[in-house]
Coordinates of C-alpha atoms in Angstrom, one line a residue:
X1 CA 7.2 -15.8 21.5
X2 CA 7.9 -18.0 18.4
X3 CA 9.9 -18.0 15.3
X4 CA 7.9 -16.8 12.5
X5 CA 7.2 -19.8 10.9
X6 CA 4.2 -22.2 10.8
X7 CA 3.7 -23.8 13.9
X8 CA 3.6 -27.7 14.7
X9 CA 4.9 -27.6 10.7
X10 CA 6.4 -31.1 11.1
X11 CA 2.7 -32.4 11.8
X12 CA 1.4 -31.1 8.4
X13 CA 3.5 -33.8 5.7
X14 CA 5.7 -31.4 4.7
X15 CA 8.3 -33.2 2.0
X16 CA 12.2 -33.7 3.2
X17 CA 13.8 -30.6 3.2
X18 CA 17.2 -32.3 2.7
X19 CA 17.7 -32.1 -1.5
X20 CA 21.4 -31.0 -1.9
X21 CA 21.6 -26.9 -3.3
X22 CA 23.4 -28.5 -6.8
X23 CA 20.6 -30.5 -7.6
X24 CA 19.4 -29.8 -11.1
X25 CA 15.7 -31.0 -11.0
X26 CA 13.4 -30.1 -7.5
X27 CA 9.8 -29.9 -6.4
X28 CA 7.2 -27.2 -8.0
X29 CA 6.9 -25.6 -4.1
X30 CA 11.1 -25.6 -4.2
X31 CA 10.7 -24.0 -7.8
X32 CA 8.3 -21.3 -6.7
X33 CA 10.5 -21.0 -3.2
X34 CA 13.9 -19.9 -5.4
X35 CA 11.8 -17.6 -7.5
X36 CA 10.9 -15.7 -5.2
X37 CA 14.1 -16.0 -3.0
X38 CA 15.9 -14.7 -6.2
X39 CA 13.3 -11.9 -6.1
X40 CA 14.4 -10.9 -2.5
X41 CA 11.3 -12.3 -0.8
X42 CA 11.9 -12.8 2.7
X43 CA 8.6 -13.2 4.3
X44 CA 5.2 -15.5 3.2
X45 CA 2.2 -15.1 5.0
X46 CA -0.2 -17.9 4.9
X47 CA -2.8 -19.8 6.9
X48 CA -2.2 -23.3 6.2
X49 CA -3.9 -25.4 3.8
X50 CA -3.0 -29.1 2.4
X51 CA -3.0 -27.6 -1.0
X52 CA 0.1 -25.6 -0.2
X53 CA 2.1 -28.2 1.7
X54 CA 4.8 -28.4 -0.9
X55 CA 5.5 -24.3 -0.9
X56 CA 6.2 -24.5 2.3
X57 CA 8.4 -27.4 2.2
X58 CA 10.7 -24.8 -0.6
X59 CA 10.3 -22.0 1.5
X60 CA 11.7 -23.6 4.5
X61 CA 14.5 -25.3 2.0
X62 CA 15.0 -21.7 0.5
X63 CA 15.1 -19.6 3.6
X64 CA 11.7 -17.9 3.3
X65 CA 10.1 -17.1 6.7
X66 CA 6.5 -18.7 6.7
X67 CA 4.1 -16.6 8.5
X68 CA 1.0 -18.0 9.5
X69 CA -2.8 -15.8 10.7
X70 CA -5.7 -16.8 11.7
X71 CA -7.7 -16.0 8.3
X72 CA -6.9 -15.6 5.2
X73 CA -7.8 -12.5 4.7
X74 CA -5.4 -11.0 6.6
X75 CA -2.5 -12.9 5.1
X76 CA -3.5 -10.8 2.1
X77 CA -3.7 -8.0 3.8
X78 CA -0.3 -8.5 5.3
X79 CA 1.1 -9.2 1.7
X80 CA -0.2 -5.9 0.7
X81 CA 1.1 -4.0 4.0
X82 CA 4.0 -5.5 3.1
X83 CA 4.4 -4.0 -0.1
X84 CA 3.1 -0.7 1.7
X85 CA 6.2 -0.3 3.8
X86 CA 9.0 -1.7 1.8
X87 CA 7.8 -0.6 -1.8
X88 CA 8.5 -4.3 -2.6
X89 CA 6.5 -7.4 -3.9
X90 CA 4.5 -8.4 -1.0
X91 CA 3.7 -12.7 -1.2
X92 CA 0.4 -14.7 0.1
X93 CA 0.0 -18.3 -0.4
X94 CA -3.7 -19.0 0.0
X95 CA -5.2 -22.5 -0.2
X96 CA -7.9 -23.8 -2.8
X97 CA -11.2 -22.7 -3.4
X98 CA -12.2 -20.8 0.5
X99 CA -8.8 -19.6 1.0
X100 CA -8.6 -17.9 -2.2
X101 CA -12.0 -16.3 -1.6
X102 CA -10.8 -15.1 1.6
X103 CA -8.2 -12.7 -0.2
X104 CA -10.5 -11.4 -2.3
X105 CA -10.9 -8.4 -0.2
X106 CA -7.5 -7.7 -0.1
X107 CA -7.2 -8.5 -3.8
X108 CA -9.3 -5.5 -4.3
X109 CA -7.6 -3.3 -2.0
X110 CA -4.5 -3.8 -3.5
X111 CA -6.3 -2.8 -7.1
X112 CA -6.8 0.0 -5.8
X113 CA -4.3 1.0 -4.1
X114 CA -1.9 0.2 -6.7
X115 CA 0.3 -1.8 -3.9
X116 CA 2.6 -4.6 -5.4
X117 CA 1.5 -8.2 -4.3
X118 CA 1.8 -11.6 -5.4
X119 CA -1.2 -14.5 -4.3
X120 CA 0.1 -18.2 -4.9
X121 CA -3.4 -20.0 -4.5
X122 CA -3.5 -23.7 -3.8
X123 CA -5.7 -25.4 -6.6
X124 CA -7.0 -29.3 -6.7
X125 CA -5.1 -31.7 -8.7
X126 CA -4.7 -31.4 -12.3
X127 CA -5.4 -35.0 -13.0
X128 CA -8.3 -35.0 -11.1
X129 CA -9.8 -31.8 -11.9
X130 CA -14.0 -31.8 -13.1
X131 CA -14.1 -34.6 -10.9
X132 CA -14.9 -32.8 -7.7
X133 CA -11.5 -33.1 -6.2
X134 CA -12.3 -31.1 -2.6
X135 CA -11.8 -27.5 -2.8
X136 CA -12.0 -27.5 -6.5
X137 CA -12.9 -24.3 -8.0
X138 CA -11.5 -22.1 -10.7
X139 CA -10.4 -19.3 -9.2
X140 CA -8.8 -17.0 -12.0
X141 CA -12.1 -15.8 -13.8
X142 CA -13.5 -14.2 -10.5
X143 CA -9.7 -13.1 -9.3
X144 CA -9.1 -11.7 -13.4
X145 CA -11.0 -8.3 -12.6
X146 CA -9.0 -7.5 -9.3
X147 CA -5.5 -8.6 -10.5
X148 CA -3.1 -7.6 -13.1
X149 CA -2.3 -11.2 -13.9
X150 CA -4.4 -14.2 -13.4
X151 CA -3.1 -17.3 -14.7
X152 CA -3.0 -21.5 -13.9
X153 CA 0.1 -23.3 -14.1
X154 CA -0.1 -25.8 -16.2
X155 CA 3.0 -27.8 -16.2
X156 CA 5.8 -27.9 -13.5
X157 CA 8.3 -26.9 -16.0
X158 CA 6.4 -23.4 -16.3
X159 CA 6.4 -22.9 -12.6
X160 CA 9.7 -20.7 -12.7
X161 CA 8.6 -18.4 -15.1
X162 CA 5.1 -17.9 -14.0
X163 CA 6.2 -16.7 -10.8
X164 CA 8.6 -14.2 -12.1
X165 CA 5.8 -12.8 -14.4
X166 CA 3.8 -12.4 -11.1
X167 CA 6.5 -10.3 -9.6
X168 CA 7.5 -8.5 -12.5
X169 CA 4.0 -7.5 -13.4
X170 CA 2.6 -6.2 -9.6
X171 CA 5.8 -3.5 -10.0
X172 CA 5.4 -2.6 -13.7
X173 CA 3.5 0.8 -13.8
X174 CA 0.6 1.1 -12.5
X175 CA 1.6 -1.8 -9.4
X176 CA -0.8 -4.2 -8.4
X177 CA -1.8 -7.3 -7.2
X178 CA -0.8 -10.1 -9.4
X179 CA -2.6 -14.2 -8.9
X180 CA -1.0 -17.8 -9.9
X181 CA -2.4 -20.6 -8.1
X182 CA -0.5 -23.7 -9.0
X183 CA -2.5 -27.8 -9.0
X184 CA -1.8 -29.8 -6.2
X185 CA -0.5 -32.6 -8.3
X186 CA 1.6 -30.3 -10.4
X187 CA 3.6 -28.7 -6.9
X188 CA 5.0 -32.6 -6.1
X189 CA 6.4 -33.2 -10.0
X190 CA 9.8 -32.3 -10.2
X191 CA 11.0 -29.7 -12.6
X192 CA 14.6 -28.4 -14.0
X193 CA 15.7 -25.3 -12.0
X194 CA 16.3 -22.7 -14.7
X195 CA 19.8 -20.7 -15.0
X196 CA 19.9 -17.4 -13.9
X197 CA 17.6 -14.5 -13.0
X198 CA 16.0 -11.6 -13.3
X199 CA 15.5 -8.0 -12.4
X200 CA 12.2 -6.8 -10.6
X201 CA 11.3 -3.4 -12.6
X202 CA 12.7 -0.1 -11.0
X203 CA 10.1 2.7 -10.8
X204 CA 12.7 5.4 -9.8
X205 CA 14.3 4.9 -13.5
X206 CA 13.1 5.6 -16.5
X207 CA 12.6 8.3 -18.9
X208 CA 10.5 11.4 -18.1
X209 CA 7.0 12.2 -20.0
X210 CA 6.6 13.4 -23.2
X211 CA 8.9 16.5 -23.8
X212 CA 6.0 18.3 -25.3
X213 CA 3.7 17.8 -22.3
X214 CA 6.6 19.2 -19.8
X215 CA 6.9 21.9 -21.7
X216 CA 3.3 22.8 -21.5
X217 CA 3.3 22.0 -17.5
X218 CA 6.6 24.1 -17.3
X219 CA 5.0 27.4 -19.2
X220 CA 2.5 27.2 -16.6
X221 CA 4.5 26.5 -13.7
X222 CA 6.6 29.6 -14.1
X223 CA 3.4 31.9 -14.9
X224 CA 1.5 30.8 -11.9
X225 CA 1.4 32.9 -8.5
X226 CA -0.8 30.8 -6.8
X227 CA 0.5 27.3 -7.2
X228 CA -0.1 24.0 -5.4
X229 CA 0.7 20.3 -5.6
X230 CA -2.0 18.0 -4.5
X231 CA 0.4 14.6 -4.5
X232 CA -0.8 10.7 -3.6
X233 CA -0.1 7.5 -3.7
X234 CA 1.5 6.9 -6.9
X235 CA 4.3 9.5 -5.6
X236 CA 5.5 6.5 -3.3
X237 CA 5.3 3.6 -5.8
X238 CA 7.2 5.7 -8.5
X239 CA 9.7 7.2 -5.5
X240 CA 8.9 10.4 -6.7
X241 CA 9.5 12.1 -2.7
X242 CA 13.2 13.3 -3.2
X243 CA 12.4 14.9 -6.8
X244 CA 9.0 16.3 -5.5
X245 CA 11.4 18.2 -2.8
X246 CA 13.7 19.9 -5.3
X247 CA 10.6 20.7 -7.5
X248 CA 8.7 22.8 -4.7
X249 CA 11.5 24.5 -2.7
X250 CA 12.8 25.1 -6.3
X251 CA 9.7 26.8 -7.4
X252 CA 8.4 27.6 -3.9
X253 CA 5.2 25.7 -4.3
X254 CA 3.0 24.7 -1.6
X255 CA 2.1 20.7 -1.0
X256 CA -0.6 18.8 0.2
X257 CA -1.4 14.9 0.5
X258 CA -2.7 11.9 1.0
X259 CA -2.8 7.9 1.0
X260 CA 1.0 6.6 0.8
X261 CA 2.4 10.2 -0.2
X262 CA 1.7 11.5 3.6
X263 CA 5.4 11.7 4.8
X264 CA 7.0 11.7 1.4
X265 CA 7.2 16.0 2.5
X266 CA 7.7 16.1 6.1
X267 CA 5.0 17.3 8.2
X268 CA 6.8 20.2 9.4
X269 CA 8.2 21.5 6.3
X270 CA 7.4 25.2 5.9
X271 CA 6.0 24.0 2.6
X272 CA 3.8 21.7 3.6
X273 CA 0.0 22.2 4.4
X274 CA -2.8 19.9 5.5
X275 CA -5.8 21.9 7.0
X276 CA -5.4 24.7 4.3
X277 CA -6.1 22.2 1.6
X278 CA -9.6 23.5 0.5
X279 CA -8.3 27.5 0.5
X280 CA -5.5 25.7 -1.6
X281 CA -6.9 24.0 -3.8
X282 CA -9.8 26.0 -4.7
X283 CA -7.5 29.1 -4.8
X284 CA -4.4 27.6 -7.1
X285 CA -3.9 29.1 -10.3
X286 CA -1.8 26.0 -11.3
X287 CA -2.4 22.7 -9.5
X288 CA -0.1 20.0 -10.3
X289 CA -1.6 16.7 -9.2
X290 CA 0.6 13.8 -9.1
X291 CA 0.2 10.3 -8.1
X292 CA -3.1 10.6 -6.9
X293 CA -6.7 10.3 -9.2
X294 CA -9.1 12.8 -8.8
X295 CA -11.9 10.6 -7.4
X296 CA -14.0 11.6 -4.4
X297 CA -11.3 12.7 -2.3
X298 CA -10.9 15.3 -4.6
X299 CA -14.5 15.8 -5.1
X300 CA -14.0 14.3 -8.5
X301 CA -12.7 17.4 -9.4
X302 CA -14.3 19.9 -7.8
X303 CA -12.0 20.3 -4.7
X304 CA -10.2 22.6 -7.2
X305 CA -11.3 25.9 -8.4
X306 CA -12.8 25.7 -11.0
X307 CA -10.6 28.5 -13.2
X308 CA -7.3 26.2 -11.9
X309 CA -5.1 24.8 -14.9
X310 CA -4.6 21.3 -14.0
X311 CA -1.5 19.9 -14.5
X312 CA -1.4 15.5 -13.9
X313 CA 1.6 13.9 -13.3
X314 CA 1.5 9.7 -12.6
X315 CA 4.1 6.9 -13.6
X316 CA 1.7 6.0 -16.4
X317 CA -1.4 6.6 -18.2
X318 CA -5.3 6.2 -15.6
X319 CA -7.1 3.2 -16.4
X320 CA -10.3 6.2 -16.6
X321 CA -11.1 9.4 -17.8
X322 CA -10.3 12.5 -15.7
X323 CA -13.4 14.4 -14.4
X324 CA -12.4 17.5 -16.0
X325 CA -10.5 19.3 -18.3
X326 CA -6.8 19.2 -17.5
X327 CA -3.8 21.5 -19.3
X328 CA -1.2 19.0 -18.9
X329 CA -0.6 15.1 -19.1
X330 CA 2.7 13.9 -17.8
X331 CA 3.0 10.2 -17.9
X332 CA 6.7 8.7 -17.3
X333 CA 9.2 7.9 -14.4
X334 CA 8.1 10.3 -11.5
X335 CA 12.0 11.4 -10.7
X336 CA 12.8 12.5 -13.8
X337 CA 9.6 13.9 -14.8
X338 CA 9.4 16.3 -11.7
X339 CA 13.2 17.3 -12.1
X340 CA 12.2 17.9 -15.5
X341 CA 9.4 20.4 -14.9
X342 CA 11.6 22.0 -12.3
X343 CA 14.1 22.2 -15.1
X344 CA 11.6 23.6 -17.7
X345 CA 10.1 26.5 -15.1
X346 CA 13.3 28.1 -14.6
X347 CA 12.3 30.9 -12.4
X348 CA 9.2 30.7 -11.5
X349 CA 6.9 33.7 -10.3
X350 CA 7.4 34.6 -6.0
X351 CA 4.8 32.8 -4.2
X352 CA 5.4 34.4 -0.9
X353 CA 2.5 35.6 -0.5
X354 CA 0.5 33.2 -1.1
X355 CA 2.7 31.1 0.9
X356 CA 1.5 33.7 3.5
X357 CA -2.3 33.1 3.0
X358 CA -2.4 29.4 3.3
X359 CA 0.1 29.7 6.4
X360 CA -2.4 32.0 8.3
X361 CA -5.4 29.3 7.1
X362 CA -3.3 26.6 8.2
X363 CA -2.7 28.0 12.1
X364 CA -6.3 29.6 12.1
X365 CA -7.8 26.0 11.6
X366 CA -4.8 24.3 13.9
X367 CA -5.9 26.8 16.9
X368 CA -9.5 25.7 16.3
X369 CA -8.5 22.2 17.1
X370 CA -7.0 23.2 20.5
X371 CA -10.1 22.7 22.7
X372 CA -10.3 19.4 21.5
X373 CA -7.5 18.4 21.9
X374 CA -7.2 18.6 25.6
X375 CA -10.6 18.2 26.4
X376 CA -10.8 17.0 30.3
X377 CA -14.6 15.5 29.6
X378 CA -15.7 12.4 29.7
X379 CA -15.6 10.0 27.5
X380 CA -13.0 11.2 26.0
X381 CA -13.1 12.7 22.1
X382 CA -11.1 11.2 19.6
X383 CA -8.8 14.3 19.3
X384 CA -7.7 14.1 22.7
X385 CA -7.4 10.5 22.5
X386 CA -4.7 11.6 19.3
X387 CA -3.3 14.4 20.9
X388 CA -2.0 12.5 23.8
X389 CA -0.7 9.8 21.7
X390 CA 1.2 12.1 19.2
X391 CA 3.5 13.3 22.0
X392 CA 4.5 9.4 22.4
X393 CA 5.1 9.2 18.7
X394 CA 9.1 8.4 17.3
X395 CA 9.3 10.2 14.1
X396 CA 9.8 7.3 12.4
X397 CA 6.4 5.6 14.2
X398 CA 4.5 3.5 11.6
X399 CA 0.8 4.2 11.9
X400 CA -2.1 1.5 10.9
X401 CA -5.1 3.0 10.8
X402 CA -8.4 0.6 10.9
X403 CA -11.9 2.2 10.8
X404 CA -13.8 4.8 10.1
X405 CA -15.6 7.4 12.5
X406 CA -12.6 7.3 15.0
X407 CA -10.0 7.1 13.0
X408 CA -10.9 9.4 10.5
X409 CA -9.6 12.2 13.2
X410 CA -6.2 11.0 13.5
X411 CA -5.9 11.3 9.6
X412 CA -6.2 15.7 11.3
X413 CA -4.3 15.3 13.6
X414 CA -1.2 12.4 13.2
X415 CA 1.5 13.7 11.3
X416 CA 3.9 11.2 9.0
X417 CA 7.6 12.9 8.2
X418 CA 8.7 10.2 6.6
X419 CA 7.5 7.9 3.6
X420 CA 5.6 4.6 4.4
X421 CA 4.7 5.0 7.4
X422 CA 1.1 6.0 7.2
X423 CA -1.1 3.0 6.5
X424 CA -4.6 3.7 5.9
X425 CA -7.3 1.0 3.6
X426 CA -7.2 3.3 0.9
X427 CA -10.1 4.5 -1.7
X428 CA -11.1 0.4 -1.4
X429 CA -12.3 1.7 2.1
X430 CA -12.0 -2.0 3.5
X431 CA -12.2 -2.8 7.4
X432 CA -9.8 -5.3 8.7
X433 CA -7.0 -4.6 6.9
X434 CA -5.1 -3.2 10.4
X435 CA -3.8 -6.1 12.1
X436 CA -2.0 -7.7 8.7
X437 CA -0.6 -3.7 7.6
X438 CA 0.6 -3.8 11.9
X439 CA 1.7 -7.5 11.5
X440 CA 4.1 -6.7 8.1
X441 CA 4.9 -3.3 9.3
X442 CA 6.7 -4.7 12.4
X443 CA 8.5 -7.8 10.6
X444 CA 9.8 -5.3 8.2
X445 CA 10.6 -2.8 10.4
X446 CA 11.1 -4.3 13.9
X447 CA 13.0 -1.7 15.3
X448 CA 10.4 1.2 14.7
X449 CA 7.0 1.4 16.5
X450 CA 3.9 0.4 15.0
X451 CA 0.8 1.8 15.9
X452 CA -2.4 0.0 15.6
X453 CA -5.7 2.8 15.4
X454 CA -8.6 0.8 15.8
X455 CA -12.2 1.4 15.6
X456 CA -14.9 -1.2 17.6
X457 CA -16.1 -2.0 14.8
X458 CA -12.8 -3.0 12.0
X459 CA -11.7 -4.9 15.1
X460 CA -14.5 -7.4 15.2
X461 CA -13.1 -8.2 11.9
X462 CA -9.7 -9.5 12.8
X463 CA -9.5 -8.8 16.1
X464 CA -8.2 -12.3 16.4
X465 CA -5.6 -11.7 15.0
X466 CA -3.8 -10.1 18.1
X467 CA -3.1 -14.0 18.7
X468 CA -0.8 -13.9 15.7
X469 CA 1.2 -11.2 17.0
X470 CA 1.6 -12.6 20.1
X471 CA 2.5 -16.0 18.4
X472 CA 5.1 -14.4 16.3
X473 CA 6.4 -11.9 19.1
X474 CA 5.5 -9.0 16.9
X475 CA 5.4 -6.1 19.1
X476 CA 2.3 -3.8 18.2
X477 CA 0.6 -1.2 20.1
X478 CA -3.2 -0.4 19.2
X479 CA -5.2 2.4 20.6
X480 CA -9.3 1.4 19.9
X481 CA -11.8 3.6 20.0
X482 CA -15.2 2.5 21.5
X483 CA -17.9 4.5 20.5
X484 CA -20.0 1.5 20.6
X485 CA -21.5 2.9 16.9
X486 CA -20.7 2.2 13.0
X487 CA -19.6 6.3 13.8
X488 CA -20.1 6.8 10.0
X489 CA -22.8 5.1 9.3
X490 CA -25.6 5.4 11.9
X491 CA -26.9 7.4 15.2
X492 CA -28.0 6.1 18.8

């Protein structure tokens, strides 16, 4: 085992370490470093690059564990697992021009997923730059369309505020990744550390959506005798679990989900469903979707009957159109909006029996998977591969799912009863994202168990990386599935 920290770090040049806390002027890396110690940032992951030598040197000053991979994709990937399991900034520092490309993966994950990350990239020196310094590229045009910010420091006195910016803007509704990469040169100048500091966003405060548009949801809500909520992954960022609670047991509303929201309703709740989903949704009079677009999980739309009044609910306007027609548009702070529409429905209509309906569904379909599940034949099928390993499970269990064919049947099967700790690639549908999620998940949470679920195939993406866990002591288990296929994708 080792600290988590870069190894051999006094063989890379790192800068003394030994500048007294009152000093008034330090480093850029030192600058950047108390940014994002002020921020709460506890954790970096990085593979090392020259380009970065001086963030290190202020993390190590500041406090900030460095932890190195084997590839730099998978420092992204653990930024954004980060974020995934503490709802909080998570930070990569990845060096000039290959480094940076590296990320890109993870960049567009994180786009999609709306997950809250910060990439400090390495960039060649200022003074040098056109001159084909190595490693020189601009990286901000071709990182612009995956990020929220995407900007170049240009002095070392603007290092400071650039870096809050970053943070600020990957939690401002809708999250994202955010980019700075900061010239070698530029890192080594010294720069006056600024007074003070500031507040990352809240998303569980705020003002509720437009009073008109609760209203409207409201009048529907208490009308409606078949009602559902179909909730996702904006429910997590905007902390919306504890207020989606009182609005269903309120109102007696059936709930489904996916990406990040699996957990935010316990999995045995007696109002929570998972294999009556398409009786549910086709079936709802009133659907309230929140936090989650209606993109091909939802059949763009058509996952829901096609006479259901929609009602949306997110932290903020979509960045696209919806598919179809909806009755309702609630934009605004997820806990008061949903207390709000439990407000504004009063008394809604009783739903027992088509709480009764979906509840026969749901243990019709659950029987169904009984023969599967303890199947004696070999090689085994996936579902008896999950049904073994759910009896093993802590409530608490952080799962990291990695592939496709295989671990599409643990999404069936695997329950989550609390929020964050289902970790799947999300829409972005990207392989090797598993052993960063596991490696973050762990650091942040070292007293739960982590769960690796691997397919053959994401694991020849990273699979190195179970060298960085054993470096940094980080205790994962992963269950791989060998079919010896791309399961999806293609036949013997």
């Amino acid at each position: 085992m080792c600290d988590p920290c870069v190894t051999n770090s006094n063989s890379i040049g790192l800068v003394s370490t030994e500048a007294p806390a009152e000093q008034t002027h330090v480093h850029g890396g030192r600058l950047i470093a108390q940014r994002l110690k002020a921020a709460g940032v506890s954790k970096l992951f990085t593979l090392s690059g020259g380009h970065l030598f001086s963030i290190y040197d202020g993390c190590r000053a500041e406090g900030i564990d460095l932890v190195d991979v084997r590839h730099e994709s998978t420092a992204a990937f653990a930024a954004e697992g980060w974020a995934k399991v503490t709802r909080q900034p998570g930070v990569a520092a990845l060096t000039a021009g290959p480094g940076v490309t590296n990320g890109m993966s993870a960049l567009g994950s994180a786009q999609q997923n709306n997950s809250p990350m910060v990439v400090l990239g390495g960039r060649a020196p200022q003074m040098r730059w056109g001159q084909g310094s190595l490693q020189e590229i601009d990286h901000v045009p071709f990182v612009r369309p995956l990020t929220k910010l995407a900007a170049t420091a240009e002095t070392t006195a603007e290092i400071p505020d650039l870096v809050d910016e970053a943070l600020n803007t990957a939690l401002r509704p809708h999250s994202g990744p955010t980019f700075v990469d900061f010239p070698l040169d530029l890192v080594f100048m010294e720069g006056e550390v600024p007074e003070g500091s500031s507040a990352l966003p809240d998303p569980s405060t705020g003002p509720a959506a437009d009073a008109t548009e609760i209203d409207r949801a409201a009048a529907l809500l208490r009308d409606a005798e078949r009602p559902v909520v179909m909730a996702g992954t904006n429910l997590y960022w905007g902390h919306g679990e504890d207020a989606l609670l009182r609005l269903v047991e309120g109102l007696g509303i059936p709930v489904f989900l996916n990406g990040l929201a699996r957990g935010c309703v316990p999995a045995d709740h007696e109002l929570f469903f998972s294999r009556a989903r398409s009786t549910g949704l086709k079936g709802a009079d009133v659907a309230v979707v929140v936090g989650v677009p209606m993109d091909f999980r939802l059949g763009f739309g058509a996952a829901l009957g096609e006479d259901t009044e929609i009602v949306v609910v997110d932290v903020a306007e979509p960045g696209r159109p919806h598919p179809r027609p909806v009755a309702a548009e609630c934009y605004g702070a997820l806990p008061a909006t949903l207390d709000a529409l439990r407000d504004g429905a009063g008394t809604a209509q009783d739903t027992g029996r088509w709480l009764e309906e979906l509840r026969a569904d749901e243990t019709e379909k659950r029987d169904a998977e009984r023969a599967d599940l303890e199947d004696d034949r070999a090689p085994l099928h996936p579902l008896r591969v999950y049904g073994e390993l759910r009896e093993l499970l802590d409530r608490d269990a952080v799962i990291v799912c990695d592939g496709g064919d295989f671990v599409s049947y643990a999404g069936r099967v695997i329950e989550s009863f609390e929020p964050g700790c289902w970790l799947d690639p999300g829409p972005f549908g990207c392989l090797g994202t598993g052993p960063g999620y596991a490696l973050a998940a762990k650091l942040a949470h070292p007293d739960r168990q982590v769960v690796l679920l691997l397919g053959d195939g994401a694991f020849g993406f990273a699979g190195l990386e179970y060298d960085t866990l054993v470096r940094h002591g980080v205790n994962v288990v992963g269950v791989m599935g060998n079919n010896g296929i791309w399961g999806w994708s293609t036949t013997r």
